[in-house]
PDB file of C-alpha atoms in Angstrom:
ATOM      1  CA  MET A 985    -136.629 -39.039 122.304  1.00 59.00           C
ATOM      2  CA  ALA A 986    -137.484 -38.106 125.895  1.00 68.00           C
ATOM      3  CA  PRO A 987    -137.276 -34.412 126.811  1.00 71.00           C
ATOM      4  CA  LEU A 988    -134.164 -33.213 128.639  1.00 74.00           C
ATOM      5  CA  PRO A 989    -134.536 -33.454 132.436  1.00 76.00           C
ATOM      6  CA  LEU A 990    -134.823 -30.186 134.361  1.00 76.00           C
ATOM      7  CA  HIS A 991    -131.299 -30.373 135.832  1.00 77.00           C
ATOM      8  CA  THR A 992    -129.860 -30.646 132.302  1.00 82.00           C
ATOM      9  CA  ALA A 993    -132.149 -28.144 130.558  1.00 87.00           C
ATOM     10  CA  GLY A 994    -132.143 -25.621 133.444  1.00 90.00           C
ATOM     11  CA  PRO A 995    -128.609 -24.237 132.875  1.00 94.00           C
ATOM     12  CA  TYR A 996    -129.292 -23.720 129.157  1.00 95.00           C
ATOM     13  CA  VAL A 997    -132.532 -21.834 129.873  1.00 95.00           C
ATOM     14  CA  ALA A 998    -130.845 -19.754 132.582  1.00 95.00           C
ATOM     15  CA  ALA A 999    -127.901 -18.986 130.278  1.00 96.00           C
ATOM     16  CA  ALA A1000    -130.203 -17.830 127.461  1.00 96.00           C
ATOM     17  CA  TYR A1001    -132.258 -15.503 129.682  1.00 96.00           C
ATOM     18  CA  ILE A1002    -129.157 -14.170 131.480  1.00 97.00           C
ATOM     19  CA  ALA A1003    -127.442 -13.501 128.130  1.00 97.00           C
ATOM     20  CA  PHE A1004    -130.477 -11.542 126.953  1.00 96.00           C
ATOM     21  CA  PHE A1005    -130.702  -9.449 130.125  1.00 95.00           C
ATOM     22  CA  VAL A1006    -126.930  -8.804 130.159  1.00 97.00           C
ATOM     23  CA  ILE A1007    -127.082  -7.506 126.570  1.00 96.00           C
ATOM     24  CA  VAL A1008    -129.958  -5.156 127.438  1.00 95.00           C
ATOM     25  CA  LEU A1009    -128.200  -4.043 130.642  1.00 95.00           C
ATOM     26  CA  VAL A1010    -124.922  -3.297 128.831  1.00 96.00           C
ATOM     27  CA  TYR A1011    -126.828  -1.244 126.276  1.00 95.00           C
ATOM     28  CA  VAL A1012    -128.698   0.686 128.986  1.00 93.00           C
ATOM     29  CA  ALA A1013    -125.425   1.253 130.896  1.00 94.00           C
ATOM     30  CA  ILE A1014    -123.754   2.705 127.776  1.00 93.00           C
ATOM     31  CA  MET A1015    -126.759   4.977 127.192  1.00 90.00           C
ATOM     32  CA  ALA A1016    -126.717   6.027 130.864  1.00 89.00           C
ATOM     33  CA  ALA A1017    -123.005   6.945 130.572  1.00 91.00           C
ATOM     34  CA  LYS A1018    -123.834   9.118 127.565  1.00 88.00           C
ATOM     35  CA  LEU A1019    -126.658  10.726 129.530  1.00 86.00           C
ATOM     36  CA  VAL A1020    -124.213  11.570 132.345  1.00 88.00           C
ATOM     37  CA  ARG A1021    -121.903  13.217 129.776  1.00 88.00           C
ATOM     38  CA  SER A1022    -124.839  15.255 128.429  1.00 86.00           C
ATOM     39  CA  GLU A1023    -125.741  16.299 131.972  1.00 85.00           C
ATOM     40  CA  GLN A1024    -122.154  17.478 132.588  1.00 88.00           C
ATOM     41  CA  ALA A1025    -122.176  19.421 129.316  1.00 86.00           C
ATOM     42  CA  LEU A1026    -125.477  21.007 130.309  1.00 86.00           C
ATOM     43  CA  SER A1027    -124.010  22.068 133.669  1.00 88.00           C
ATOM     44  CA  GLU A1028    -121.033  23.660 131.880  1.00 87.00           C
ATOM     45  CA  LEU A1029    -123.352  25.526 129.527  1.00 85.00           C
ATOM     46  CA  THR A1030    -125.499  26.727 132.435  1.00 86.00           C
ATOM     47  CA  GLU A1031    -122.370  28.014 134.205  1.00 87.00           C
ATOM     48  CA  GLN A1032    -121.297  29.745 131.012  1.00 84.00           C
ATOM     49  CA  VAL A1033    -124.680  31.478 130.660  1.00 85.00           C
ATOM     50  CA  LYS A1034    -124.542  32.567 134.319  1.00 85.00           C
ATOM     51  CA  ARG A1035    -121.024  33.980 133.902  1.00 85.00           C
ATOM     52  CA  GLY A1036    -122.126  35.791 130.745  1.00 83.00           C
ATOM     53  CA  ARG A1037    -125.085  37.343 132.542  1.00 81.00           C
ATOM     54  CA  GLN A1038    -122.911  38.429 135.490  1.00 83.00           C
ATOM     55  CA  GLY A1039    -120.384  39.926 133.081  1.00 82.00           C
ATOM     56  CA  ARG A1040    -123.079  41.892 131.253  1.00 80.00           C
ATOM     57  CA  ALA A1041    -124.553  43.119 134.572  1.00 79.00           C
ATOM     58  CA  GLY A1042    -121.073  44.271 135.663  1.00 80.00           C
ATOM     59  CA  GLU A1043    -120.580  46.181 132.402  1.00 79.00           C
ATOM     60  CA  GLU A1044    -123.951  47.926 132.819  1.00 78.00           C
ATOM     61  CA  ASP A1045    -123.102  48.891 136.428  1.00 76.00           C
ATOM     62  CA  GLY A1046    -119.754  50.294 135.237  1.00 75.00           C
ATOM     63  CA  ARG A1047    -121.557  52.602 132.833  1.00 68.00           C
TER      64      ARG A1047
ATOM     65  CA  MET B 734    -139.834  16.153 122.295  1.00 60.00           C
ATOM     66  CA  TYR B 735    -138.614  12.552 122.042  1.00 66.00           C
ATOM     67  CA  GLY B 736    -138.432  12.053 125.811  1.00 71.00           C
ATOM     68  CA  LYS B 737    -142.116  12.786 126.378  1.00 78.00           C
ATOM     69  CA  GLY B 738    -143.891   9.766 127.848  1.00 85.00           C
ATOM     70  CA  LEU B 739    -140.656   7.764 128.129  1.00 88.00           C
ATOM     71  CA  ARG B 740    -141.080   7.110 131.857  1.00 91.00           C
ATOM     72  CA  PRO B 741    -144.577   5.529 131.651  1.00 94.00           C
ATOM     73  CA  LEU B 742    -143.463   3.608 128.562  1.00 94.00           C
ATOM     74  CA  SER B 743    -140.450   2.218 130.478  1.00 94.00           C
ATOM     75  CA  LEU B 744    -142.649   1.251 133.423  1.00 95.00           C
ATOM     76  CA  ILE B 745    -145.170  -0.488 131.145  1.00 96.00           C
ATOM     77  CA  THR B 746    -142.304  -2.362 129.448  1.00 95.00           C
ATOM     78  CA  ALA B 747    -140.828  -3.478 132.786  1.00 95.00           C
ATOM     79  CA  ALA B 748    -144.259  -4.604 134.058  1.00 97.00           C
ATOM     80  CA  SER B 749    -144.938  -6.426 130.824  1.00 96.00           C
ATOM     81  CA  PHE B 750    -141.593  -8.259 131.096  1.00 94.00           C
ATOM     82  CA  ALA B 751    -142.280  -9.266 134.693  1.00 96.00           C
ATOM     83  CA  LEU B 752    -145.690 -10.624 133.648  1.00 97.00           C
ATOM     84  CA  THR B 753    -144.184 -12.468 130.672  1.00 96.00           C
ATOM     85  CA  LEU B 754    -141.461 -14.095 132.799  1.00 95.00           C
ATOM     86  CA  ALA B 755    -144.046 -15.197 135.367  1.00 96.00           C
ATOM     87  CA  ALA B 756    -146.241 -16.642 132.603  1.00 95.00           C
ATOM     88  CA  VAL B 757    -143.281 -18.397 130.926  1.00 94.00           C
ATOM     89  CA  PHE B 758    -142.039 -20.117 134.070  1.00 94.00           C
ATOM     90  CA  PHE B 759    -145.224 -20.626 136.112  1.00 93.00           C
ATOM     91  CA  TRP B 760    -148.134 -20.835 133.651  1.00 91.00           C
ATOM     92  CA  ALA B 761    -146.962 -22.132 130.258  1.00 89.00           C
ATOM     93  CA  PRO B 762    -146.759 -25.933 130.139  1.00 88.00           C
ATOM     94  CA  ASN B 763    -143.518 -27.742 129.377  1.00 86.00           C
ATOM     95  CA  ASP B 764    -143.103 -28.923 125.804  1.00 83.00           C
ATOM     96  CA  ALA B 765    -143.726 -32.664 125.313  1.00 79.00           C
ATOM     97  CA  TYR B 766    -140.625 -33.073 123.138  1.00 81.00           C
ATOM     98  CA  LEU B 767    -138.103 -30.514 124.421  1.00 84.00           C
ATOM     99  CA  GLY B 768    -139.357 -30.245 128.010  1.00 87.00           C
ATOM    100  CA  PHE B 769    -138.113 -27.280 130.056  1.00 89.00           C
ATOM    101  CA  LEU B 770    -135.553 -26.367 127.358  1.00 90.00           C
ATOM    102  CA  GLN B 771    -138.386 -25.045 125.172  1.00 90.00           C
ATOM    103  CA  LYS B 772    -138.703 -22.024 127.543  1.00 93.00           C
ATOM    104  CA  ILE B 773    -135.896 -20.415 125.510  1.00 94.00           C
ATOM    105  CA  PHE B 774    -138.415 -20.170 122.681  1.00 93.00           C
ATOM    106  CA  TYR B 775    -140.240 -17.295 124.468  1.00 95.00           C
ATOM    107  CA  VAL B 776    -137.148 -15.086 124.396  1.00 96.00           C
ATOM    108  CA  HIS B 777    -135.454 -16.284 121.200  1.00 96.00           C
ATOM    109  CA  VAL B 778    -138.347 -16.146 118.703  1.00 94.00           C
ATOM    110  CA  PRO B 779    -139.754 -12.692 119.658  1.00 96.00           C
ATOM    111  CA  LEU B 780    -136.209 -11.284 119.473  1.00 96.00           C
ATOM    112  CA  ALA B 781    -135.701 -12.796 116.013  1.00 95.00           C
ATOM    113  CA  ILE B 782    -139.034 -11.460 114.723  1.00 94.00           C
ATOM    114  CA  LEU B 783    -138.409  -8.000 116.204  1.00 96.00           C
ATOM    115  CA  THR B 784    -134.923  -7.934 114.649  1.00 96.00           C
ATOM    116  CA  LEU B 785    -136.311  -8.524 111.169  1.00 96.00           C
ATOM    117  CA  VAL B 786    -139.301  -6.187 111.651  1.00 96.00           C
ATOM    118  CA  GLY B 787    -136.915  -3.519 112.992  1.00 97.00           C
ATOM    119  CA  PHE B 788    -134.711  -3.794 109.901  1.00 97.00           C
ATOM    120  CA  VAL B 789    -137.776  -3.366 107.664  1.00 97.00           C
ATOM    121  CA  ALA B 790    -138.942  -0.413 109.806  1.00 97.00           C
ATOM    122  CA  GLY B 791    -135.471   1.133 109.375  1.00 97.00           C
ATOM    123  CA  GLY B 792    -135.928   0.811 105.608  1.00 97.00           C
ATOM    124  CA  LEU B 793    -139.365   2.485 105.733  1.00 97.00           C
ATOM    125  CA  MET B 794    -137.930   5.357 107.786  1.00 97.00           C
ATOM    126  CA  ALA B 795    -135.150   5.672 105.233  1.00 97.00           C
ATOM    127  CA  ILE B 796    -137.803   6.019 102.494  1.00 98.00           C
ATOM    128  CA  ALA B 797    -139.353   8.843 104.540  1.00 97.00           C
ATOM    129  CA  HIS B 798    -135.900  10.460 104.745  1.00 97.00           C
ATOM    130  CA  LEU B 799    -135.326  10.347 101.013  1.00 97.00           C
ATOM    131  CA  ARG B 800    -138.846  11.643 100.308  1.00 96.00           C
ATOM    132  CA  THR B 801    -138.775  14.528 102.793  1.00 96.00           C
ATOM    133  CA  ARG B 802    -135.006  15.208 103.113  1.00 92.00           C
ATOM    134  CA  ASP B 803    -135.695  15.589 106.821  1.00 93.00           C
ATOM    135  CA  ARG B 804    -132.578  14.361 108.655  1.00 92.00           C
ATOM    136  CA  ARG B 805    -134.662  13.318 111.648  1.00 93.00           C
ATOM    137  CA  TRP B 806    -135.920  10.375 109.573  1.00 96.00           C
ATOM    138  CA  ASP B 807    -132.309   9.341 108.954  1.00 96.00           C
ATOM    139  CA  MET B 808    -131.735   9.462 112.699  1.00 95.00           C
ATOM    140  CA  ARG B 809    -134.851   7.333 113.324  1.00 96.00           C
ATOM    141  CA  SER B 810    -133.746   4.818 110.691  1.00 97.00           C
ATOM    142  CA  TYR B 811    -130.203   4.681 112.130  1.00 97.00           C
ATOM    143  CA  VAL B 812    -131.474   4.068 115.667  1.00 97.00           C
ATOM    144  CA  ALA B 813    -134.002   1.429 114.458  1.00 97.00           C
ATOM    145  CA  ILE B 814    -131.204  -0.500 112.706  1.00 97.00           C
ATOM    146  CA  HIS B 815    -128.918  -0.094 115.734  1.00 97.00           C
ATOM    147  CA  ILE B 816    -131.517  -1.508 118.161  1.00 97.00           C
ATOM    148  CA  SER B 817    -132.342  -4.322 115.721  1.00 97.00           C
ATOM    149  CA  LEU B 818    -128.654  -5.251 115.478  1.00 97.00           C
ATOM    150  CA  ILE B 819    -128.524  -5.544 119.280  1.00 97.00           C
ATOM    151  CA  PHE B 820    -131.668  -7.709 119.201  1.00 97.00           C
ATOM    152  CA  GLY B 821    -130.078  -9.749 116.409  1.00 97.00           C
ATOM    153  CA  VAL B 822    -126.966 -10.457 118.474  1.00 97.00           C
ATOM    154  CA  ALA B 823    -129.220 -11.557 121.368  1.00 97.00           C
ATOM    155  CA  THR B 824    -131.142 -13.791 118.932  1.00 96.00           C
ATOM    156  CA  LEU B 825    -127.939 -15.477 117.748  1.00 96.00           C
ATOM    157  CA  ILE B 826    -126.692 -16.042 121.300  1.00 97.00           C
ATOM    158  CA  THR B 827    -129.989 -17.392 122.684  1.00 96.00           C
ATOM    159  CA  GLY B 828    -130.449 -19.500 119.540  1.00 95.00           C
ATOM    160  CA  SER B 829    -126.987 -21.016 119.866  1.00 95.00           C
ATOM    161  CA  ILE B 830    -127.610 -21.906 123.505  1.00 95.00           C
ATOM    162  CA  TRP B 831    -130.928 -23.526 122.550  1.00 93.00           C
ATOM    163  CA  ALA B 832    -129.310 -25.406 119.647  1.00 93.00           C
ATOM    164  CA  ARG B 833    -126.593 -26.736 121.951  1.00 93.00           C
ATOM    165  CA  GLY B 834    -129.213 -28.045 124.384  1.00 91.00           C
ATOM    166  CA  ALA B 835    -131.585 -29.448 121.756  1.00 90.00           C
ATOM    167  CA  TRP B 836    -129.301 -30.663 118.960  1.00 88.00           C
ATOM    168  CA  GLY B 837    -125.940 -30.903 120.729  1.00 90.00           C
ATOM    169  CA  HIS B 838    -124.376 -28.282 118.415  1.00 92.00           C
ATOM    170  CA  TRP B 839    -123.863 -24.536 118.863  1.00 94.00           C
ATOM    171  CA  TRP B 840    -124.520 -23.942 115.158  1.00 93.00           C
ATOM    172  CA  VAL B 841    -125.841 -25.977 112.213  1.00 90.00           C
ATOM    173  CA  TRP B 842    -124.528 -24.822 108.852  1.00 90.00           C
ATOM    174  CA  ASN B 843    -126.931 -26.800 106.651  1.00 86.00           C
ATOM    175  CA  ASP B 844    -130.084 -25.142 107.982  1.00 85.00           C
ATOM    176  CA  PRO B 845    -131.428 -22.299 105.789  1.00 86.00           C
ATOM    177  CA  THR B 846    -133.133 -20.479 108.690  1.00 87.00           C
ATOM    178  CA  LEU B 847    -129.944 -20.130 110.719  1.00 90.00           C
ATOM    179  CA  VAL B 848    -127.657 -19.318 107.808  1.00 91.00           C
ATOM    180  CA  SER B 849    -130.076 -16.802 106.265  1.00 91.00           C
ATOM    181  CA  PHE B 850    -130.439 -14.993 109.599  1.00 93.00           C
ATOM    182  CA  LEU B 851    -126.652 -14.852 109.883  1.00 95.00           C
ATOM    183  CA  LEU B 852    -126.468 -13.465 106.329  1.00 94.00           C
ATOM    184  CA  VAL B 853    -128.959 -10.716 107.207  1.00 95.00           C
ATOM    185  CA  MET B 854    -126.932  -9.876 110.323  1.00 96.00           C
ATOM    186  CA  LEU B 855    -123.662  -9.769 108.352  1.00 96.00           C
ATOM    187  CA  LEU B 856    -125.336  -7.536 105.766  1.00 96.00           C
ATOM    188  CA  TYR B 857    -126.439  -5.087 108.445  1.00 97.00           C
ATOM    189  CA  ALA B 858    -123.048  -5.303 110.160  1.00 96.00           C
ATOM    190  CA  THR B 859    -121.734  -3.280 107.204  1.00 96.00           C
ATOM    191  CA  TYR B 860    -124.240  -0.450 107.813  1.00 96.00           C
ATOM    192  CA  GLN B 861    -122.214   1.376 110.466  1.00 94.00           C
ATOM    193  CA  PRO B 862    -118.836   1.044 108.678  1.00 95.00           C
ATOM    194  CA  LEU B 863    -120.550   2.348 105.515  1.00 95.00           C
ATOM    195  CA  ARG B 864    -121.779   5.406 107.385  1.00 95.00           C
ATOM    196  CA  PHE B 865    -118.391   5.913 109.013  1.00 93.00           C
ATOM    197  CA  ALA B 866    -116.643   5.760 105.629  1.00 94.00           C
ATOM    198  CA  ILE B 867    -118.561   8.796 104.338  1.00 92.00           C
ATOM    199  CA  GLU B 868    -117.445  12.103 105.807  1.00 89.00           C
ATOM    200  CA  ASP B 869    -119.994  14.495 104.322  1.00 90.00           C
ATOM    201  CA  PRO B 870    -123.128  14.280 106.557  1.00 90.00           C
ATOM    202  CA  GLU B 871    -125.565  14.856 103.681  1.00 92.00           C
ATOM    203  CA  ARG B 872    -124.033  12.132 101.523  1.00 94.00           C
ATOM    204  CA  GLN B 873    -123.715   9.847 104.548  1.00 94.00           C
ATOM    205  CA  ALA B 874    -127.440  10.192 105.283  1.00 95.00           C
ATOM    206  CA  ARG B 875    -128.414   9.667 101.636  1.00 96.00           C
ATOM    207  CA  TYR B 876    -126.221   6.617 101.035  1.00 96.00           C
ATOM    208  CA  ALA B 877    -127.213   5.083 104.384  1.00 97.00           C
ATOM    209  CA  SER B 878    -130.891   5.506 103.455  1.00 97.00           C
ATOM    210  CA  VAL B 879    -130.355   3.778 100.117  1.00 97.00           C
ATOM    211  CA  PHE B 880    -128.601   0.932 101.955  1.00 97.00           C
ATOM    212  CA  ALA B 881    -131.387   0.698 104.564  1.00 97.00           C
ATOM    213  CA  ILE B 882    -134.066   0.510 101.852  1.00 97.00           C
ATOM    214  CA  THR B 883    -132.214  -2.119  99.785  1.00 96.00           C
ATOM    215  CA  ALA B 884    -131.346  -4.260 102.807  1.00 96.00           C
ATOM    216  CA  GLY B 885    -134.849  -3.753 104.267  1.00 96.00           C
ATOM    217  CA  ALA B 886    -136.360  -5.104 101.020  1.00 94.00           C
ATOM    218  CA  PHE B 887    -134.006  -8.098 101.172  1.00 91.00           C
ATOM    219  CA  VAL B 888    -135.282  -9.116 104.637  1.00 93.00           C
ATOM    220  CA  PRO B 889    -138.885 -10.186 103.702  1.00 91.00           C
ATOM    221  CA  ILE B 890    -137.699 -11.770 100.421  1.00 87.00           C
ATOM    222  CA  ASN B 891    -135.149 -13.768 102.382  1.00 82.00           C
ATOM    223  CA  PHE B 892    -137.791 -14.735 104.960  1.00 83.00           C
ATOM    224  CA  ILE B 893    -140.217 -16.004 102.283  1.00 86.00           C
ATOM    225  CA  ILE B 894    -137.503 -18.008 100.493  1.00 81.00           C
ATOM    226  CA  VAL B 895    -136.484 -19.653 103.775  1.00 80.00           C
ATOM    227  CA  ARG B 896    -140.127 -20.526 104.567  1.00 80.00           C
ATOM    228  CA  LEU B 897    -140.371 -22.241 101.185  1.00 81.00           C
ATOM    229  CA  ALA B 898    -137.141 -24.212 101.681  1.00 75.00           C
ATOM    230  CA  PRO B 899    -137.830 -27.974 101.789  1.00 72.00           C
ATOM    231  CA  GLY B 900    -135.055 -29.194 104.112  1.00 65.00           C
ATOM    232  CA  TYR B 901    -134.532 -27.599 107.495  1.00 62.00           C
ATOM    233  CA  VAL B 902    -133.671 -28.553 111.058  1.00 63.00           C
ATOM    234  CA  HIS B 903    -134.967 -25.359 112.675  1.00 67.00           C
ATOM    235  CA  PRO B 904    -138.701 -25.661 113.575  1.00 67.00           C
ATOM    236  CA  ARG B 905    -141.356 -23.354 112.062  1.00 63.00           C
ATOM    237  CA  THR B 906    -143.000 -21.155 114.677  1.00 60.00           C
ATOM    238  CA  LEU B 907    -146.421 -20.289 113.312  1.00 58.00           C
ATOM    239  CA  GLY B 908    -148.286 -21.821 110.405  1.00 56.00           C
ATOM    240  CA  ASN B 909    -146.841 -24.392 107.979  1.00 51.00           C
ATOM    241  CA  ILE B 910    -146.662 -28.007 109.059  1.00 49.00           C
ATOM    242  CA  ASN B 911    -146.604 -28.839 112.791  1.00 51.00           C
ATOM    243  CA  GLY B 912    -145.871 -25.218 113.589  1.00 56.00           C
ATOM    244  CA  ASN B 913    -148.945 -24.143 115.549  1.00 68.00           C
ATOM    245  CA  LEU B 914    -148.626 -23.753 119.295  1.00 75.00           C
ATOM    246  CA  PRO B 915    -151.187 -25.244 121.665  1.00 78.00           C
ATOM    247  CA  GLY B 916    -153.489 -22.981 123.787  1.00 84.00           C
ATOM    248  CA  ARG B 917    -151.561 -21.568 126.747  1.00 88.00           C
ATOM    249  CA  MET B 918    -148.217 -21.679 124.945  1.00 91.00           C
ATOM    250  CA  GLN B 919    -149.671 -19.484 122.213  1.00 91.00           C
ATOM    251  CA  VAL B 920    -151.008 -16.935 124.745  1.00 93.00           C
ATOM    252  CA  VAL B 921    -147.602 -16.741 126.459  1.00 94.00           C
ATOM    253  CA  PHE B 922    -145.856 -16.445 123.099  1.00 95.00           C
ATOM    254  CA  TYR B 923    -148.038 -13.468 122.111  1.00 94.00           C
ATOM    255  CA  LEU B 924    -147.406 -11.917 125.532  1.00 96.00           C
ATOM    256  CA  ALA B 925    -143.656 -12.362 124.975  1.00 96.00           C
ATOM    257  CA  MET B 926    -144.033 -10.789 121.527  1.00 97.00           C
ATOM    258  CA  VAL B 927    -145.777  -7.724 123.011  1.00 97.00           C
ATOM    259  CA  SER B 928    -143.055  -7.397 125.698  1.00 97.00           C
ATOM    260  CA  ALA B 929    -140.249  -7.645 123.160  1.00 97.00           C
ATOM    261  CA  ALA B 930    -141.986  -5.099 120.908  1.00 97.00           C
ATOM    262  CA  LEU B 931    -142.406  -2.742 123.865  1.00 97.00           C
ATOM    263  CA  LEU B 932    -138.726  -3.180 124.747  1.00 97.00           C
ATOM    264  CA  TRP B 933    -137.673  -2.447 121.155  1.00 97.00           C
ATOM    265  CA  PHE B 934    -139.852   0.672 121.050  1.00 97.00           C
ATOM    266  CA  THR B 935    -138.685   1.879 124.493  1.00 96.00           C
ATOM    267  CA  LEU B 936    -134.996   1.472 123.613  1.00 96.00           C
ATOM    268  CA  TRP B 937    -135.595   3.175 120.254  1.00 96.00           C
ATOM    269  CA  ARG B 938    -137.238   6.147 121.974  1.00 95.00           C
ATOM    270  CA  PHE B 939    -134.532   6.157 124.687  1.00 93.00           C
ATOM    271  CA  GLU B 940    -131.679   6.330 122.169  1.00 93.00           C
ATOM    272  CA  LEU B 941    -133.483   8.898 120.019  1.00 93.00           C
ATOM    273  CA  THR B 942    -133.968  11.095 123.103  1.00 91.00           C
ATOM    274  CA  ALA B 943    -130.286  10.782 124.060  1.00 90.00           C
ATOM    275  CA  LYS B 944    -129.135  11.647 120.526  1.00 90.00           C
ATOM    276  CA  HIS B 945    -131.588  14.536 120.327  1.00 88.00           C
ATOM    277  CA  VAL B 946    -130.361  15.970 123.654  1.00 87.00           C
ATOM    278  CA  ALA B 947    -126.734  15.707 122.475  1.00 85.00           C
ATOM    279  CA  ALA B 948    -127.627  17.497 119.235  1.00 85.00           C
ATOM    280  CA  GLN B 949    -129.466  20.236 121.125  1.00 85.00           C
ATOM    281  CA  MET B 950    -126.416  20.660 123.325  1.00 85.00           C
ATOM    282  CA  ARG B 951    -124.147  21.116 120.318  1.00 82.00           C
ATOM    283  CA  HIS B 952    -126.606  23.613 118.874  1.00 83.00           C
ATOM    284  CA  LEU B 953    -126.739  25.520 122.165  1.00 83.00           C
ATOM    285  CA  ARG B 954    -122.944  25.659 122.298  1.00 82.00           C
ATOM    286  CA  GLY B 955    -122.973  27.190 118.838  1.00 81.00           C
ATOM    287  CA  LEU B 956    -125.562  29.785 119.890  1.00 80.00           C
ATOM    288  CA  LEU B 957    -123.460  30.712 122.919  1.00 78.00           C
ATOM    289  CA  GLY B 958    -120.575  31.531 120.619  1.00 72.00           C
ATOM    290  CA  GLU B 959    -118.338  28.610 121.486  1.00 59.00           C
ATOM    291  CA  ASP B 960    -117.831  28.001 117.797  1.00 51.00           C
ATOM    292  CA  ALA B 961    -115.788  31.213 117.342  1.00 47.00           C
ATOM    293  CA  ASP B 962    -112.866  28.789 117.137  1.00 49.00           C
ATOM    294  CA  PRO B 963    -114.712  25.535 116.634  1.00 50.00           C
ATOM    295  CA  ALA B 964    -113.024  22.203 117.171  1.00 52.00           C
ATOM    296  CA  PRO B 965    -113.154  19.956 114.095  1.00 53.00           C
ATOM    297  CA  VAL B 966    -116.346  17.890 114.035  1.00 60.00           C
ATOM    298  CA  ARG B 967    -115.516  14.325 115.054  1.00 70.00           C
ATOM    299  CA  ARG B 968    -116.168  11.802 112.314  1.00 75.00           C
ATOM    300  CA  SER B 969    -119.012   9.542 113.318  1.00 79.00           C
ATOM    301  CA  ALA B 970    -121.248   6.799 111.961  1.00 79.00           C
ATOM    302  CA  ALA B 971    -124.179   8.353 113.815  1.00 82.00           C
ATOM    303  CA  PRO B 972    -126.254  10.985 112.000  1.00 85.00           C
ATOM    304  CA  SER B 973    -125.620  14.583 113.015  1.00 76.00           C
ATOM    305  CA  LEU B 974    -128.594  16.838 113.630  1.00 71.00           C
ATOM    306  CA  THR B 975    -126.580  20.018 113.737  1.00 60.00           C
ATOM    307  CA  HIS B 976    -128.853  22.232 111.673  1.00 50.00           C
ATOM    308  CA  ALA B 977    -131.241  24.384 113.678  1.00 42.00           C
ATOM    309  CA  GLY B 978    -134.191  23.073 111.695  1.00 50.00           C
ATOM    310  CA  ASN B 979    -133.382  19.488 112.653  1.00 57.00           C
ATOM    311  CA  VAL B 980    -132.568  20.114 116.287  1.00 52.00           C
ATOM    312  CA  GLY B 981    -135.645  22.017 117.390  1.00 45.00           C
TER     313      GLY B 981
END
């Protein structure tokens, strides 16, 4: 049997490589979304620590 | 620190993939029988091998968890199996596309290689539901480790049995009869193997870092007193590293 000509085999090869890269990209995108959520949570915690420090400083000044 | 060295690792992985793709399409010769279609081999076979090796690695990490009772090993095992499942799905998709081009069918049910790989994938597809079904984190980690070890032991046994099978359509990659690759094809195949291994390791480290950061965040919230009226812990298939000893 002769090998498939390039114009017939090409789409299959392209589809296989594209499928692989899409799967990896989707995974990375999901992980990136989780990273953004972690970053937001970190910002909230930083704000909370700052507010706590300001509150404590205010209490000490009051005394 | 899981994130340490992740950036250079990612860059090395990306460079390795670029080099592999260039070698696959511009340096490796076309196959005499399959022609250009054989290029799928360089993505499909490394993914399949890494899937199976990843499942076995998950089992070894689970052994470390049961021996040490350190929940970080459960996390490593969980992430290894998760990444391997993703690689497995990519293997099935690229394999089906190749089969359609080469044999004219998306799937061949009478081939032991294909069916056994599907069986392994279906077995591991139950891993996450199993974890999700168990609420207590300690029991979840223990049972998941037992599953990972049992299933991890099944993978090489299954592989050997398939190699010994007399009738198959799927070609053998290395060794056995007519399985050896000629010169440049073999070099490119090993290059593709290294790239796929680097990708697996990078994604494993990436996910471990993300999970570790999330766990540290939860721990920090607890230290800041947010758990005076704590919200109920959401049930999850993913391991929880909520104890201070596991987070740090």
